[in-house]
Amino acid sequence: MDIEISTVATTPFDDQRPGTSGLRKATKVFQQPHYLENFVQCILDSLPQKAGARLVLGGDGRFHNREAIQTIIRMAAANGLAELIIGQGGILSTPAASHLIRKNATDGGIILSASHNPGGPDGDFGIKFNTPNGGPAPEKITEAIYAATKTLSAYRIAATDPIDLDRIGETTLGGLTVRVIDAVDDYAELMQTLFDFDLIRDYLGDGRRMVFDAMHAVTGPYARRIFEGLLGCPEGTVWNGEPLPDFGGGHPDPNLAHAKKLVETMYAEDGPFFGAASDGDGDRNMILGHRFFVTPSDSLAVLAANATIAPGYRDGIAGVARSMPTSAAADRVAEKLGVDCYETPTGWKFFGNLLDAGRITLCGEESFGTGSDHVREKDGLWAVLFWLNLLAAKRKPVAEILREHWQTYGRNVYARHDYEEVDSDGARALMDDLGARLPAMAGTRLGGRTVAYADDFAYTDPVDGSVSEHQGLRIGFEDGSRIVFRLSGTGTSGATLRVYLEQFTDDPADYERDAHALLEPIASLAAEVAKIEHYTGRDTPSVIT
Ligand code: G16
């Protein structure tokens, strides 16, 4: 099909700096004329070889996904790209997109998602560029894209009819081939190379009931194919399996606060033996046993300790990485295994170099993210399958696996307190005030504990030497407990203060105790030290996970 290309004059927007994970804004911001186009033009211009480039394109199905995809197709055609690989219906989970980039050796991919943020006309939208390794673009590239947005004066777009995103097949627009593919096939195939599907199928077939909550987000089609198809679970195992533009009005964040019904079901007397959920774009996971919640930090540690039960990791792991605010549970496992453990800033992009260099096999974050070197994103369904493989191999309940783990390694009791949508100036002032007091804190006593160190976390990437500063304020105590303060980089309104609480114990009596009760003293200490109420006007967090 011949295409007519126009160059459209535009003016820069001053708010297009990507955050922790791409550019996330209220949907209404993205719906402004030229807003999406400007950013996409800057992504395309950042490609080392734009003419003839090939990209993967897809999103989590939220409101505005289809329109944005049509716009990007028209811009790709006008900018001389050679190929777009798009998930059917415009849907691709973030890990599936990462896999497609790697499998097809494309020049990267564009993922449309605001992850766990609510969707709809009054919700959020987002866009993210992934590089040829399949991972989120590192800061060097996102900063270059941002710099370009500040001076952009025109973008190129073709006038074409919309592509039928629901029909699998190929369309040519000038020099561009648009390939609409089944979104699930390649991903499901990859999972079968990593995990023992026969073992899991037999185990589940023994009358064990599991549930998976797709939260009306992107994992529905993937989960149905894998659990109800390949693994033979009964229909109804996957809840909320239909991706909806507004996620059914829910908040597609798999945690104790937002996956309420799942949590209630798992805590009922006759609840299932295993429950899990994933988020808007399918990269997060929550793991639950019967009446038992596995913290994401513990989940990473347990998977690292038992990695060799899964066929894809039979030869052992090269190393582990965790984001700084994630608990040190994985460090203890790495030490025992005799492998390296890296501590990176928050953001999956910081794992990319370590994975590419073969220094780590597994990585994870407290924010419900776990993954491995199979792709370059965290992967919700991968984590669920890893747990199922582990349960099928051990034939023990989730709670027992955790208790045994703590018997061996001790327990890093953990919680995160979020103060959402607080005043940005107040939040900034809190961080500045606390930051200024940290250097004098080491060696002093706070709340009956001695401060071992207090600093503003900075990271030097061991592979390329790049330095990332101001990645969170840490106060570590001599008894192994720790408080971390950070401002979220994924919110879209006001600021979100995150307070991460951790305490180590190897007293078996504590293995039976509730994490929040154990952490109460350092939670109060955190509020007091940072003067949270004074700066935010809040005396309790909005979400505790
Ligand atoms: C993103 C990043 C994660 C990060 C999380 C929370 O996840 O990919 O690495 O841990 O945000 O970040 P923050 O604390 O800055 O809000 P997702 O699932 O939202 O893409």
PDB file of C-alpha atoms in Angstrom, residues 20-21 136 283-285 294-301 320-327 330 344-351 362-371 377-378 414 416 486 490 500:
ATOM      1  CA  THR A  20      11.563   4.453  37.096  1.00  0.00           C
ATOM      2  CA  SER A  21       9.981   2.653  34.167  1.00  0.00           C
ATOM      3  CA  PRO A 136      14.106  -1.380  29.548  1.00  0.00           C
ATOM      4  CA  ASP A 283       5.570  -8.429  34.984  1.00  0.00           C
ATOM      5  CA  ARG A 284       4.697  -8.442  38.698  1.00  0.00           C
ATOM      6  CA  ASN A 285       3.613 -11.397  40.797  1.00  0.00           C
ATOM      7  CA  VAL A 294       5.232 -14.850  50.608  1.00  0.00           C
ATOM      8  CA  THR A 295       7.003 -11.492  50.580  1.00  0.00           C
ATOM      9  CA  PRO A 296       8.619 -10.773  47.208  1.00  0.00           C
ATOM     10  CA  SER A 297      11.998 -10.562  48.944  1.00  0.00           C
ATOM     11  CA  ASP A 298      11.543 -14.049  50.423  1.00  0.00           C
ATOM     12  CA  SER A 299      10.253 -15.344  47.119  1.00  0.00           C
ATOM     13  CA  LEU A 300      13.498 -14.373  45.390  1.00  0.00           C
ATOM     14  CA  ALA A 301      15.525 -16.011  48.164  1.00  0.00           C
ATOM     15  CA  VAL A 320      21.716 -13.020  42.228  1.00  0.00           C
ATOM     16  CA  ALA A 321      20.762  -9.352  42.279  1.00  0.00           C
ATOM     17  CA  ARG A 322      18.171  -7.428  44.212  1.00  0.00           C
ATOM     18  CA  SER A 323      17.194  -3.784  44.337  1.00  0.00           C
ATOM     19  CA  MET A 324      18.542  -1.916  47.345  1.00  0.00           C
ATOM     20  CA  PRO A 325      15.215  -1.655  49.231  1.00  0.00           C
ATOM     21  CA  THR A 326      14.593  -5.396  48.789  1.00  0.00           C
ATOM     22  CA  SER A 327      15.450  -7.405  51.898  1.00  0.00           C
ATOM     23  CA  ALA A 330      18.682 -13.370  48.893  1.00  0.00           C
ATOM     24  CA  THR A 344      21.145  -2.236  42.532  1.00  0.00           C
ATOM     25  CA  PRO A 345      18.917   0.850  42.563  1.00  0.00           C
ATOM     26  CA  THR A 346      15.145   0.402  42.163  1.00  0.00           C
ATOM     27  CA  GLY A 347      14.227  -0.232  38.521  1.00  0.00           C
ATOM     28  CA  TRP A 348      14.512  -3.372  36.433  1.00  0.00           C
ATOM     29  CA  LYS A 349      16.754  -1.551  33.962  1.00  0.00           C
ATOM     30  CA  PHE A 350      19.618  -1.807  36.458  1.00  0.00           C
ATOM     31  CA  PHE A 351      19.662  -5.619  36.170  1.00  0.00           C
ATOM     32  CA  LEU A 362      18.032 -14.518  39.062  1.00  0.00           C
ATOM     33  CA  CYS A 363      16.997 -11.080  40.239  1.00  0.00           C
ATOM     34  CA  GLY A 364      14.125  -9.503  42.084  1.00  0.00           C
ATOM     35  CA  GLU A 365      12.607  -6.554  43.815  1.00  0.00           C
ATOM     36  CA  GLU A 366      10.433  -5.979  46.828  1.00  0.00           C
ATOM     37  CA  SER A 367       7.867  -4.383  44.493  1.00  0.00           C
ATOM     38  CA  PHE A 368       6.529  -7.809  43.506  1.00  0.00           C
ATOM     39  CA  GLY A 369       9.052  -8.350  40.728  1.00  0.00           C
ATOM     40  CA  THR A 370      11.021 -11.538  40.139  1.00  0.00           C
ATOM     41  CA  GLY A 371      12.824 -12.685  37.032  1.00  0.00           C
ATOM     42  CA  GLU A 377      12.017  -7.884  32.317  1.00  0.00           C
ATOM     43  CA  LYS A 378      10.528  -9.175  35.497  1.00  0.00           C
ATOM     44  CA  TYR A 414       9.920  -7.199  55.840  1.00  0.00           C
ATOM     45  CA  ARG A 416       6.742  -1.545  52.931  1.00  0.00           C
ATOM     46  CA  ARG A 486      12.504   6.697  48.790  1.00  0.00           C
ATOM     47  CA  THR A 490       6.196   5.649  38.961  1.00  0.00           C
ATOM     48  CA  TYR A 500      10.894   0.042  53.620  1.00  0.00           C
TER      49      TYR A 500
END
